[in-house]
Amino acid sequence: MKMKKRLTKLTRTMLSLIVKKIDRRLISSYGRELHPVEQAGNDLLNFVRRGSLLLYHGLSHRLVLLEGPVSEDKRLRLRVLYAGDSQSEQAKSLEYLEKLFFCAESRRTEVGHYSAWNLPQQVTDLSTSVDLVVMERNKLFTWLPPTGEWAVAPPWLRMVFRFEPGEDWEAVRSRMRRQKHNIRLFRKANLDIRISQADEDFDLFFHRMHVPMIQKRHEDYGTIDSKQSLYHYFKKGMLMLAYSPEGEPVAGDLLYRTGDTLFAIASGVIDGSEEWTNRGALSALYYHEIEWCHANGLLKYDVGECRPFAEDGLYLHKRRWGMSPQFDPWGVREWLFWAPAGS
């Protein structure tokens, strides 16, 4: 038994290393025009990445029945069957979907865990008693519902600010006009913006900014990348930090440039401070990063992922900065929404 556990841990460690190496290779080629042979190589790497993540997170899926009100008077109720693996749990998708579907607390009933081979039949059998089935799965799974209506959607989209070649700064600024209030806030706070590549600043950013902000603001469905993983991007990238008038660091973004694109890898506010968020510290970073991209001739500023719903708070916030959604070229997961009885 101990030997089996050691082998399992070793296998997961190797799969994790494979995925991280592929991630770095794929992101380094982003924003460049690729030769067909290189593109074919990237497609193969993406396939290996999906397979590695499938094995890493296991082939077992958790089934949960959800029931709750979807109208304010609580008369209209919805029954949902949710299926997700350990990667879905890590992303806290179930918690997110509960908040999305129901207007009050829903009731959960654990059905059990089922292998990928038994899952389609189990889901089909249970579908007769629910209004909606939501299956979050690796894209290597290709099973489709036998009846009713269904649709596939990505659980995450990337949000990108695009620059037109030769576009002047005033034209760029005009696309941020819906952020006038936030721009006034950070200017009133008199923040100083600096770029850093010092290790001690990275330590401060990770422990005092990034982790506390995720824990406080996104505790329901936020995930924290490992320090080692973020440090790799830092060594080839940079931090943009916002300082108070007293010279204290109050917020920061970890940035990585490749080709014509600047990626915002991670962000944070000192000790997860709501005060500095309300005073525009994160808005100041957005603004100056867009300005930095324009000054350095970049064509895209990729600010990361958000959920693909127009009512999602993070999606709305980034849209108001002039960012537009695009499909994640490295997306591994998908949501299958199935209405067994039709729409």
XYZ file of C-alpha atoms in Angstrom:
343
model
C 0.000 0.000 0.000
C 2.805 2.436 0.913
C 4.628 1.607 -2.318
C 1.435 2.241 -4.306
C 0.982 5.639 -2.639
C 4.607 6.567 -3.378
C 4.210 5.576 -7.031
C 0.963 7.573 -7.258
C 2.631 10.637 -5.735
C 5.643 10.256 -8.060
C 3.356 9.923 -11.086
C 1.401 13.037 -10.127
C 4.636 14.958 -9.589
C 5.914 13.941 -13.034
C 2.596 14.850 -14.688
C 2.634 18.243 -12.934
C 6.163 18.930 -14.224
C 5.147 17.942 -17.755
C 2.156 20.309 -17.691
C 4.213 23.229 -16.341
C 6.905 22.753 -18.995
C 4.274 22.624 -21.730
C 2.586 25.748 -20.319
C 5.861 27.666 -20.541
C 6.469 26.485 -24.090
C 2.978 27.434 -25.230
C 2.939 30.874 -23.600
C 6.389 31.677 -25.049
C 5.028 31.139 -28.566
C 1.893 33.196 -28.008
C 1.732 36.430 -29.964
C 4.079 35.200 -32.694
C 3.196 34.091 -36.200
C 3.968 30.385 -36.197
C 5.259 28.227 -39.028
C 2.777 25.397 -39.797
C 5.251 22.839 -38.443
C 5.607 24.793 -35.190
C 1.820 25.163 -34.936
C 1.422 21.407 -35.412
C 3.959 20.893 -32.624
C 1.986 23.199 -30.326
C -1.238 21.331 -31.139
C 0.459 18.079 -30.179
C 1.753 19.615 -26.956
C -1.739 20.839 -26.111
C -3.068 17.306 -26.650
C -0.376 15.893 -24.334
C -1.219 18.615 -21.797
C -4.892 17.663 -21.799
C -4.014 13.993 -21.388
C -1.580 14.726 -18.557
C -4.163 16.804 -16.694
C -6.749 14.078 -17.237
C -4.454 11.520 -15.592
C -3.302 13.945 -12.883
C -6.807 14.748 -11.693
C -7.960 11.180 -12.020
C -10.734 9.563 -13.991
C -13.283 9.748 -11.182
C -16.145 12.232 -11.269
C -18.263 13.459 -8.384
C -22.006 13.592 -8.948
C -24.100 16.052 -6.938
C -27.821 16.838 -7.088
C -28.717 20.491 -6.499
C -32.182 21.886 -5.849
C -33.105 25.455 -5.041
C -35.222 28.519 -5.885
C -34.587 30.567 -9.021
C -37.263 33.227 -8.409
C -37.500 35.801 -5.637
C -40.787 34.370 -4.336
C -39.050 30.942 -4.231
C -41.939 29.279 -6.050
C -39.963 28.463 -9.176
C -37.344 25.836 -8.394
C -34.607 24.142 -10.392
C -33.124 20.656 -10.092
C -29.576 20.302 -11.417
C -27.280 17.282 -11.704
C -23.648 18.363 -11.561
C -20.662 16.204 -12.543
C -17.065 17.312 -12.031
C -13.619 15.874 -11.315
C -10.938 16.987 -8.852
C -9.845 19.837 -11.137
C -13.415 21.140 -11.052
C -13.305 20.999 -7.261
C -9.983 22.854 -7.238
C -11.562 25.624 -9.331
C -14.637 25.546 -7.033
C -16.932 25.403 -10.038
C -19.784 23.842 -8.089
C -19.851 26.777 -5.657
C -19.749 29.242 -8.541
C -22.613 27.566 -10.400
C -24.726 27.429 -7.246
C -24.463 31.207 -6.929
C -25.193 31.594 -10.636
C -28.287 29.384 -10.753
C -30.031 29.973 -7.441
C -31.288 33.131 -5.743
C -31.103 31.531 -2.287
C -29.279 28.646 -0.666
C -29.675 25.365 -2.531
C -29.835 21.849 -1.150
C -27.017 19.474 -2.074
C -27.338 15.704 -2.263
C -24.140 13.746 -2.848
C -24.761 10.938 -5.339
C -21.263 9.460 -5.346
C -18.080 9.126 -7.402
C -18.036 7.338 -10.737
C -15.340 6.395 -13.221
C -15.192 8.084 -16.612
C -16.408 4.860 -18.219
C -19.498 4.549 -16.015
C -20.285 8.261 -15.863
C -22.330 8.606 -19.107
C -24.720 5.821 -18.146
C -25.080 7.098 -14.584
C -25.747 10.641 -15.788
C -28.258 9.386 -18.362
C -30.116 7.350 -15.726
C -30.348 10.317 -13.331
C -31.224 12.853 -16.046
C -34.903 11.846 -16.010
C -35.338 13.415 -12.551
C -33.652 16.801 -13.177
C -34.210 19.932 -15.250
C -30.574 20.459 -16.157
C -27.345 18.483 -16.255
C -23.997 20.287 -16.028
C -20.894 18.248 -16.699
C -17.465 19.859 -16.346
C -14.949 17.710 -18.139
C -11.641 17.442 -19.942
C -12.006 18.091 -23.676
C -10.711 14.596 -24.391
C -14.128 13.317 -23.270
C -16.420 13.399 -26.307
C -19.641 11.810 -24.995
C -22.813 13.641 -26.025
C -26.338 13.383 -24.565
C -28.719 10.965 -26.306
C -31.850 13.153 -26.032
C -33.047 16.698 -25.361
C -30.997 19.810 -26.092
C -27.419 20.533 -25.122
C -24.646 23.069 -25.572
C -20.918 23.168 -24.839
C -19.209 26.263 -23.399
C -15.796 27.083 -21.937
C -15.726 27.537 -18.146
C -13.229 30.386 -18.602
C -12.533 33.103 -21.189
C -9.453 35.262 -21.550
C -9.896 39.047 -21.444
C -7.672 41.038 -23.785
C -7.085 44.750 -24.418
C -6.094 45.126 -28.082
C -4.095 47.954 -29.639
C -4.415 48.962 -33.273
C -1.073 49.461 -35.086
C -0.210 53.152 -34.976
C -3.036 53.968 -32.551
C -2.213 57.116 -30.560
C -2.483 57.291 -26.787
C -5.532 59.574 -26.772
C -7.442 57.012 -28.839
C -6.430 54.285 -26.394
C -7.466 56.406 -23.402
C -10.865 57.089 -24.955
C -11.642 53.361 -24.718
C -11.229 53.612 -20.942
C -13.774 56.420 -20.600
C -16.095 54.264 -18.473
C -13.321 54.114 -15.867
C -13.182 57.877 -15.236
C -14.254 57.401 -11.625
C -11.529 54.834 -10.887
C -8.917 56.912 -12.693
C -9.835 59.933 -10.557
C -9.584 57.745 -7.438
C -6.018 56.582 -7.988
C -4.866 60.018 -9.089
C -6.320 61.472 -5.897
C -4.445 58.780 -3.918
C -1.202 60.064 -5.521
C 0.177 56.567 -6.095
C 3.679 56.038 -7.442
C 4.086 53.215 -9.992
C 7.394 51.341 -10.222
C 8.728 48.294 -12.037
C 10.769 45.774 -10.066
C 12.726 42.584 -10.721
C 14.043 42.212 -7.159
C 13.510 38.874 -5.382
C 12.579 40.556 -2.119
C 9.776 42.408 -3.898
C 8.511 39.117 -5.324
C 8.436 37.592 -1.828
C 6.467 40.588 -0.562
C 4.117 40.421 -3.526
C 3.377 36.719 -3.090
C 3.014 36.532 0.697
C 1.592 39.982 1.522
C -0.391 40.817 -1.627
C -1.378 37.921 -3.866
C -2.261 35.242 -1.304
C -4.193 37.550 1.090
C -6.215 39.087 -1.751
C -7.255 35.703 -3.159
C -8.167 34.461 0.312
C -10.242 37.530 1.177
C -11.869 38.460 -2.114
C -12.249 35.108 -3.860
C -12.500 32.644 -1.007
C -15.545 30.939 -2.520
C -13.939 29.994 -5.847
C -10.454 31.502 -6.076
C -7.318 29.417 -6.526
C -3.744 30.254 -5.566
C -0.866 29.273 -7.839
C 2.263 27.910 -6.193
C 5.056 30.335 -5.388
C 7.476 28.305 -7.501
C 5.191 28.449 -10.530
C 4.787 32.238 -10.278
C 8.505 32.739 -9.623
C 9.339 31.214 -13.004
C 7.332 33.937 -14.745
C 8.820 36.593 -12.464
C 12.420 35.674 -13.416
C 11.590 36.250 -17.086
C 9.076 39.010 -16.436
C 8.578 41.815 -13.940
C 6.453 43.234 -11.159
C 4.580 46.492 -11.493
C 4.037 47.868 -8.002
C 1.921 50.735 -6.681
C 3.376 52.729 -3.755
C 1.577 55.054 -1.346
C 2.761 58.678 -0.975
C 4.650 57.466 2.138
C 6.637 55.015 -0.012
C 4.861 51.830 1.136
C 3.990 49.167 -1.481
C 0.204 48.725 -1.565
C -0.563 46.652 -4.680
C 1.162 44.789 -7.476
C 0.829 42.761 -10.667
C 3.119 40.005 -11.935
C 3.653 40.554 -15.674
C 5.177 38.421 -18.434
C 5.873 39.557 -21.983
C 6.046 37.282 -25.000
C 5.916 38.407 -28.629
C 3.428 41.250 -29.018
C 1.556 40.394 -25.808
C 1.856 41.323 -22.135
C 0.283 38.805 -19.752
C -0.968 39.754 -16.295
C -0.122 36.505 -14.491
C -1.195 37.385 -10.933
C -2.231 40.391 -8.874
C -2.535 41.398 -5.249
C -3.275 44.116 -2.707
C -1.312 44.506 0.527
C -2.877 42.221 3.164
C -5.958 41.972 0.942
C -6.799 45.579 1.900
C -10.250 46.742 0.824
C -9.166 50.304 1.569
C -6.465 50.319 -1.098
C -8.756 48.563 -3.542
C -11.390 51.266 -2.973
C -8.733 53.965 -3.389
C -7.963 52.662 -6.876
C -4.686 50.786 -6.404
C -5.606 47.953 -8.785
C -7.111 50.419 -11.260
C -3.825 52.344 -11.238
C -1.995 49.159 -12.234
C -4.438 48.415 -15.074
C -4.061 51.954 -16.397
C -0.265 52.045 -16.256
C 0.081 48.553 -17.713
C -2.059 49.580 -20.684
C 0.100 52.700 -21.003
C 3.276 50.573 -20.796
C 2.016 48.259 -23.551
C 1.246 51.209 -25.809
C 4.627 52.839 -25.164
C 6.435 49.578 -25.972
C 4.546 48.854 -29.181
C 2.644 45.789 -27.993
C -0.618 44.754 -29.644
C -2.294 42.839 -26.809
C -2.586 43.087 -23.032
C -3.960 39.801 -21.705
C -5.341 40.305 -18.190
C -6.191 36.659 -17.596
C -9.300 34.598 -17.180
C -12.844 35.241 -16.069
C -16.087 33.306 -16.128
C -18.023 33.476 -19.443
C -21.170 35.205 -18.186
C -22.116 38.792 -19.013
C -23.467 39.315 -15.466
C -20.263 38.115 -13.791
C -18.713 40.958 -11.771
C -15.149 40.373 -12.937
C -16.246 40.071 -16.559
C -18.153 43.363 -16.348
C -15.232 45.115 -14.646
C -12.781 44.108 -17.361
C -15.195 44.971 -20.152
C -15.450 48.494 -18.729
C -11.693 48.803 -19.143
C -12.123 48.217 -22.878
C -11.108 44.560 -22.799
C -12.819 41.974 -24.975
C -13.301 38.239 -24.436
C -11.537 35.590 -26.464
C -11.396 31.814 -26.291
C -8.457 30.398 -24.378
C -6.173 28.745 -26.976
C -4.902 26.359 -24.287
C -8.245 25.619 -22.675
C -8.420 22.073 -21.323
C -11.916 22.092 -19.828
C -15.443 22.558 -21.064
C -18.948 22.711 -19.603
C -21.622 20.523 -21.122
C -25.106 21.926 -20.379
C -27.872 19.424 -21.085
C -31.634 19.964 -20.807
C -32.899 16.351 -20.991
C -36.494 17.387 -21.676
C -35.502 20.163 -24.095
C -35.532 23.900 -23.556
